[in-house]
JSON list of C-alpha atoms in Angstrom, two decimals:
[
{"chain": "F", "resi": 1, "resn": "MET", "atom": "CA", "xyz": [-15.86, -10.70, -25.44]},
{"chain": "F", "resi": 2, "resn": "ASN", "atom": "CA", "xyz": [-13.43, -8.28, -23.76]},
{"chain": "F", "resi": 3, "resn": "LEU", "atom": "CA", "xyz": [-9.77, -9.10, -24.17]},
{"chain": "F", "resi": 4, "resn": "GLY", "atom": "CA", "xyz": [-6.67, -7.55, -22.66]},
{"chain": "F", "resi": 5, "resn": "ASN", "atom": "CA", "xyz": [-2.98, -8.12, -22.18]},
{"chain": "F", "resi": 6, "resn": "CYS", "atom": "CA", "xyz": [-1.93, -9.51, -18.80]},
{"chain": "F", "resi": 7, "resn": "PRO", "atom": "CA", "xyz": [0.09, -6.89, -16.91]},
{"chain": "F", "resi": 8, "resn": "GLN", "atom": "CA", "xyz": [2.29, -9.65, -15.42]},
{"chain": "F", "resi": 9, "resn": "CYS", "atom": "CA", "xyz": [3.26, -11.72, -18.47]},
{"chain": "F", "resi": 10, "resn": "GLY", "atom": "CA", "xyz": [1.79, -9.84, -21.45]},
{"chain": "F", "resi": 11, "resn": "LYS", "atom": "CA", "xyz": [-0.35, -12.75, -22.69]},
{"chain": "F", "resi": 12, "resn": "LEU", "atom": "CA", "xyz": [-3.76, -12.08, -24.21]},
{"chain": "F", "resi": 13, "resn": "TYR", "atom": "CA", "xyz": [-6.57, -13.08, -21.83]},
{"chain": "F", "resi": 14, "resn": "VAL", "atom": "CA", "xyz": [-10.29, -12.63, -21.27]},
{"chain": "F", "resi": 15, "resn": "LEU", "atom": "CA", "xyz": [-10.74, -9.69, -18.88]},
{"chain": "F", "resi": 16, "resn": "ASN", "atom": "CA", "xyz": [-11.74, -10.68, -15.36]},
{"chain": "F", "resi": 17, "resn": "LEU", "atom": "CA", "xyz": [-11.97, -9.17, -11.87]},
{"chain": "F", "resi": 18, "resn": "LYS", "atom": "CA", "xyz": [-8.37, -10.09, -10.99]},
{"chain": "F", "resi": 19, "resn": "GLY", "atom": "CA", "xyz": [-7.00, -8.14, -13.97]},
{"chain": "F", "resi": 20, "resn": "MET", "atom": "CA", "xyz": [-4.58, -10.84, -15.12]},
{"chain": "F", "resi": 21, "resn": "CYS", "atom": "CA", "xyz": [-4.47, -14.17, -16.94]},
{"chain": "F", "resi": 22, "resn": "SER", "atom": "CA", "xyz": [-5.32, -17.45, -15.22]},
{"chain": "F", "resi": 23, "resn": "ASP", "atom": "CA", "xyz": [-1.68, -18.64, -15.30]},
{"chain": "F", "resi": 24, "resn": "CYS", "atom": "CA", "xyz": [-0.50, -15.54, -13.40]},
{"chain": "F", "resi": 25, "resn": "ILE", "atom": "CA", "xyz": [-3.41, -15.84, -10.94]},
{"chain": "F", "resi": 26, "resn": "ARG", "atom": "CA", "xyz": [-2.34, -19.43, -10.20]},
{"chain": "F", "resi": 27, "resn": "ASP", "atom": "CA", "xyz": [1.28, -18.32, -9.82]},
{"chain": "F", "resi": 28, "resn": "ILE", "atom": "CA", "xyz": [0.35, -15.58, -7.33]},
{"chain": "F", "resi": 29, "resn": "GLU", "atom": "CA", "xyz": [-1.83, -18.02, -5.38]},
{"chain": "F", "resi": 30, "resn": "ARG", "atom": "CA", "xyz": [1.11, -20.44, -5.22]},
{"chain": "F", "resi": 31, "resn": "GLN", "atom": "CA", "xyz": [3.34, -17.62, -3.97]},
{"chain": "F", "resi": 32, "resn": "TYR", "atom": "CA", "xyz": [0.76, -16.76, -1.32]},
{"chain": "F", "resi": 33, "resn": "GLU", "atom": "CA", "xyz": [0.57, -20.38, -0.18]},
{"chain": "F", "resi": 34, "resn": "ASP", "atom": "CA", "xyz": [4.37, -20.58, 0.03]},
{"chain": "F", "resi": 35, "resn": "CYS", "atom": "CA", "xyz": [4.53, -17.40, 2.12]},
{"chain": "F", "resi": 36, "resn": "ASN", "atom": "CA", "xyz": [1.66, -18.43, 4.36]},
{"chain": "F", "resi": 37, "resn": "HIS", "atom": "CA", "xyz": [3.10, -21.90, 4.97]},
{"chain": "F", "resi": 38, "resn": "TYR", "atom": "CA", "xyz": [6.55, -20.51, 5.84]},
{"chain": "F", "resi": 39, "resn": "LEU", "atom": "CA", "xyz": [5.08, -17.88, 8.18]},
{"chain": "F", "resi": 40, "resn": "LYS", "atom": "CA", "xyz": [3.08, -20.50, 10.09]},
{"chain": "F", "resi": 41, "resn": "GLU", "atom": "CA", "xyz": [6.30, -22.35, 10.92]},
{"chain": "F", "resi": 42, "resn": "ASN", "atom": "CA", "xyz": [8.57, -19.29, 11.37]},
{"chain": "F", "resi": 43, "resn": "ARG", "atom": "CA", "xyz": [6.71, -16.48, 13.12]},
{"chain": "F", "resi": 44, "resn": "GLY", "atom": "CA", "xyz": [9.86, -14.49, 13.90]},
{"chain": "F", "resi": 45, "resn": "THR", "atom": "CA", "xyz": [10.89, -14.02, 10.27]},
{"chain": "F", "resi": 46, "resn": "THR", "atom": "CA", "xyz": [11.37, -10.67, 8.55]},
{"chain": "F", "resi": 47, "resn": "ILE", "atom": "CA", "xyz": [10.00, -9.69, 5.14]},
{"chain": "F", "resi": 48, "resn": "THR", "atom": "CA", "xyz": [13.50, -9.98, 3.64]},
{"chain": "F", "resi": 49, "resn": "GLU", "atom": "CA", "xyz": [13.99, -13.50, 5.02]},
{"chain": "F", "resi": 50, "resn": "LEU", "atom": "CA", "xyz": [10.53, -14.51, 3.79]},
{"chain": "F", "resi": 51, "resn": "SER", "atom": "CA", "xyz": [11.34, -13.21, 0.31]},
{"chain": "F", "resi": 52, "resn": "GLU", "atom": "CA", "xyz": [14.70, -15.00, 0.17]},
{"chain": "F", "resi": 53, "resn": "VAL", "atom": "CA", "xyz": [13.34, -18.35, 1.38]},
{"chain": "F", "resi": 54, "resn": "THR", "atom": "CA", "xyz": [10.17, -18.43, -0.73]},
{"chain": "F", "resi": 55, "resn": "GLY", "atom": "CA", "xyz": [11.44, -16.60, -3.81]},
{"chain": "F", "resi": 56, "resn": "VAL", "atom": "CA", "xyz": [8.48, -14.21, -3.67]},
{"chain": "F", "resi": 57, "resn": "SER", "atom": "CA", "xyz": [9.30, -10.55, -4.24]},
{"chain": "F", "resi": 58, "resn": "ILE", "atom": "CA", "xyz": [9.08, -8.10, -1.34]},
{"chain": "F", "resi": 59, "resn": "LYS", "atom": "CA", "xyz": [6.63, -6.05, -3.43]},
{"chain": "F", "resi": 60, "resn": "GLN", "atom": "CA", "xyz": [4.29, -9.06, -3.77]},
{"chain": "F", "resi": 61, "resn": "ILE", "atom": "CA", "xyz": [4.57, -9.90, -0.05]},
{"chain": "F", "resi": 62, "resn": "THR", "atom": "CA", "xyz": [3.72, -6.27, 0.75]},
{"chain": "F", "resi": 63, "resn": "THR", "atom": "CA", "xyz": [0.69, -6.56, -1.54]},
{"chain": "F", "resi": 64, "resn": "PHE", "atom": "CA", "xyz": [-0.44, -9.68, 0.36]},
{"chain": "F", "resi": 65, "resn": "ILE", "atom": "CA", "xyz": [-0.10, -7.79, 3.66]},
{"chain": "F", "resi": 66, "resn": "ARG", "atom": "CA", "xyz": [-2.00, -4.72, 2.42]},
{"chain": "F", "resi": 67, "resn": "GLU", "atom": "CA", "xyz": [-4.77, -6.91, 0.99]},
{"chain": "F", "resi": 68, "resn": "GLY", "atom": "CA", "xyz": [-5.09, -8.53, 4.43]},
{"chain": "F", "resi": 69, "resn": "ARG", "atom": "CA", "xyz": [-4.18, -11.97, 3.11]},
{"chain": "F", "resi": 70, "resn": "ILE", "atom": "CA", "xyz": [-1.07, -12.17, 5.29]},
{"chain": "F", "resi": 71, "resn": "SER", "atom": "CA", "xyz": [-1.56, -11.03, 8.86]},
{"chain": "F", "resi": 72, "resn": "ILE", "atom": "CA", "xyz": [1.46, -9.55, 10.59]},
{"chain": "F", "resi": 73, "resn": "ALA", "atom": "CA", "xyz": [-0.28, -9.38, 13.97]},
{"chain": "F", "resi": 74, "resn": "ASN", "atom": "CA", "xyz": [1.43, -12.60, 15.10]},
{"chain": "F", "resi": 75, "resn": "ALA", "atom": "CA", "xyz": [4.71, -11.86, 13.31]},
{"chain": "F", "resi": 76, "resn": "PRO", "atom": "CA", "xyz": [6.56, -9.36, 15.50]},
{"chain": "F", "resi": 77, "resn": "ASN", "atom": "CA", "xyz": [9.52, -8.86, 13.12]},
{"chain": "F", "resi": 78, "resn": "MET", "atom": "CA", "xyz": [7.43, -8.49, 9.97]},
{"chain": "F", "resi": 79, "resn": "GLY", "atom": "CA", "xyz": [6.99, -5.06, 8.43]},
{"chain": "F", "resi": 80, "resn": "TYR", "atom": "CA", "xyz": [7.10, -3.37, 5.04]},
{"chain": "F", "resi": 81, "resn": "ALA", "atom": "CA", "xyz": [8.63, -0.18, 3.68]},
{"chain": "F", "resi": 82, "resn": "CYS", "atom": "CA", "xyz": [7.16, 3.30, 4.05]},
{"chain": "F", "resi": 83, "resn": "GLU", "atom": "CA", "xyz": [6.32, 4.54, 0.54]},
{"chain": "F", "resi": 84, "resn": "VAL", "atom": "CA", "xyz": [8.21, 7.79, 1.16]},
{"chain": "F", "resi": 85, "resn": "CYS", "atom": "CA", "xyz": [11.40, 7.01, 3.09]},
{"chain": "F", "resi": 86, "resn": "GLY", "atom": "CA", "xyz": [11.59, 3.19, 3.20]},
{"chain": "F", "resi": 87, "resn": "THR", "atom": "CA", "xyz": [11.45, 2.85, 7.00]},
{"chain": "F", "resi": 88, "resn": "LEU", "atom": "CA", "xyz": [9.80, -0.42, 8.09]},
{"chain": "F", "resi": 89, "resn": "ILE", "atom": "CA", "xyz": [6.18, 0.06, 9.15]},
{"chain": "F", "resi": 90, "resn": "ARG", "atom": "CA", "xyz": [3.40, -2.29, 10.18]},
{"chain": "F", "resi": 91, "resn": "ASP", "atom": "CA", "xyz": [0.32, -0.46, 8.88]},
{"chain": "F", "resi": 92, "resn": "GLY", "atom": "CA", "xyz": [-0.71, 2.28, 6.46]},
{"chain": "F", "resi": 93, "resn": "ASN", "atom": "CA", "xyz": [1.40, 3.67, 3.63]},
{"chain": "F", "resi": 94, "resn": "MET", "atom": "CA", "xyz": [3.66, 6.11, 5.50]},
{"chain": "F", "resi": 95, "resn": "CYS", "atom": "CA", "xyz": [5.61, 6.13, 8.73]},
{"chain": "F", "resi": 96, "resn": "ASP", "atom": "CA", "xyz": [4.62, 8.58, 11.46]},
{"chain": "F", "resi": 97, "resn": "SER", "atom": "CA", "xyz": [7.45, 11.02, 10.70]},
{"chain": "F", "resi": 98, "resn": "CYS", "atom": "CA", "xyz": [6.61, 11.21, 6.97]},
{"chain": "F", "resi": 99, "resn": "ARG", "atom": "CA", "xyz": [2.91, 11.63, 7.79]},
{"chain": "F", "resi": 100, "resn": "ALA", "atom": "CA", "xyz": [3.75, 14.45, 10.22]},
{"chain": "F", "resi": 101, "resn": "ARG", "atom": "CA", "xyz": [6.02, 16.11, 7.63]},
{"chain": "F", "resi": 102, "resn": "LEU", "atom": "CA", "xyz": [3.29, 15.89, 4.97]},
{"chain": "F", "resi": 103, "resn": "THR", "atom": "CA", "xyz": [0.71, 17.38, 7.33]},
{"chain": "F", "resi": 104, "resn": "LYS", "atom": "CA", "xyz": [3.11, 20.19, 8.24]},
{"chain": "F", "resi": 105, "resn": "ASP", "atom": "CA", "xyz": [3.89, 20.91, 4.56]},
{"chain": "F", "resi": 106, "resn": "ILE", "atom": "CA", "xyz": [0.20, 21.04, 3.67]},
{"chain": "F", "resi": 107, "resn": "ARG", "atom": "CA", "xyz": [-0.51, 23.31, 6.61]},
{"chain": "F", "resi": 108, "resn": "ASN", "atom": "CA", "xyz": [2.39, 25.62, 5.63]},
{"chain": "F", "resi": 109, "resn": "ALA", "atom": "CA", "xyz": [1.28, 25.71, 1.98]},
{"chain": "F", "resi": 110, "resn": "TYR", "atom": "CA", "xyz": [-2.22, 26.62, 3.05]},
{"chain": "F", "resi": 111, "resn": "ASN", "atom": "CA", "xyz": [-1.02, 29.33, 5.45]},
{"chain": "F", "resi": 112, "resn": "ASP", "atom": "CA", "xyz": [1.46, 30.83, 2.95]},
{"chain": "F", "resi": 113, "resn": "GLY", "atom": "CA", "xyz": [-1.00, 31.07, 0.11]},
{"chain": "F", "resi": 114, "resn": "ASP", "atom": "CA", "xyz": [-4.09, 31.95, 2.06]},
{"chain": "F", "resi": 115, "resn": "ALA", "atom": "CA", "xyz": [-3.09, 34.37, 4.84]},
{"chain": "F", "resi": 116, "resn": "GLY", "atom": "CA", "xyz": [-6.00, 36.74, 4.29]},
{"chain": "F", "resi": 117, "resn": "LYS", "atom": "CA", "xyz": [-8.88, 34.42, 3.39]},
{"chain": "F", "resi": 118, "resn": "SER", "atom": "CA", "xyz": [-12.34, 34.80, 4.89]},
{"chain": "F", "resi": 119, "resn": "ASN", "atom": "CA", "xyz": [-14.00, 32.67, 7.58]},
{"chain": "F", "resi": 120, "resn": "GLN", "atom": "CA", "xyz": [-15.06, 30.14, 4.92]},
{"chain": "F", "resi": 121, "resn": "ALA", "atom": "CA", "xyz": [-11.57, 28.61, 4.84]},
{"chain": "F", "resi": 122, "resn": "GLU", "atom": "CA", "xyz": [-11.35, 28.64, 8.64]},
{"chain": "F", "resi": 123, "resn": "LYS", "atom": "CA", "xyz": [-14.47, 26.46, 8.91]},
{"chain": "F", "resi": 124, "resn": "THR", "atom": "CA", "xyz": [-12.79, 23.55, 7.13]},
{"chain": "F", "resi": 125, "resn": "GLN", "atom": "CA", "xyz": [-10.24, 21.46, 8.95]},
{"chain": "F", "resi": 126, "resn": "GLY", "atom": "CA", "xyz": [-7.11, 19.41, 8.27]},
{"chain": "F", "resi": 127, "resn": "ALA", "atom": "CA", "xyz": [-5.87, 18.30, 4.88]},
{"chain": "F", "resi": 128, "resn": "TYR", "atom": "CA", "xyz": [-9.10, 19.30, 3.13]},
{"chain": "F", "resi": 129, "resn": "ARG", "atom": "CA", "xyz": [-8.35, 22.99, 3.53]},
{"chain": "F", "resi": 130, "resn": "ILE", "atom": "CA", "xyz": [-5.94, 22.87, 0.62]},
{"chain": "F", "resi": 131, "resn": "VAL", "atom": "CA", "xyz": [-8.63, 21.28, -1.57]},
{"chain": "F", "resi": 132, "resn": "ASP", "atom": "CA", "xyz": [-11.07, 24.04, -0.62]},
{"chain": "F", "resi": 133, "resn": "LYS", "atom": "CA", "xyz": [-8.46, 26.65, -1.50]},
{"chain": "F", "resi": 134, "resn": "PHE", "atom": "CA", "xyz": [-8.21, 25.39, -5.07]},
{"chain": "F", "resi": 135, "resn": "ARG", "atom": "CA", "xyz": [-11.96, 24.94, -5.39]},
{"chain": "F", "resi": 136, "resn": "ASP", "atom": "CA", "xyz": [-12.56, 28.63, -4.57]},
{"chain": "F", "resi": 137, "resn": "ASN", "atom": "CA", "xyz": [-10.34, 29.80, -7.45]}
]
């Protein structure tokens, strides 16, 4: 029998697919139900308002959204923070400006360190060029 400590509460539990004890699973399901019920009645709410009213952390609400359990398609004011700068976004992990900055930085790093490479590097495209650069060394 495989045992582990629950990452939420620290209790010993039998390992399962959810990765936490049954008490914490029930608690998260209750939090989800609270959020879902409130959103059905208040479509114009923000993530901060939802967190304050339900007592569910913004991090947990963001997890529900990313898992697809809470849909923000019908909630026009709902969004969550970009992982880089904190700007509110509605999909993905980064806002458009952070994604553009990351792409630019990767492109610059590739161009600075690989100005005289052969045609092999020119055949690859986008963010994978930097991976190919390190693979060649």
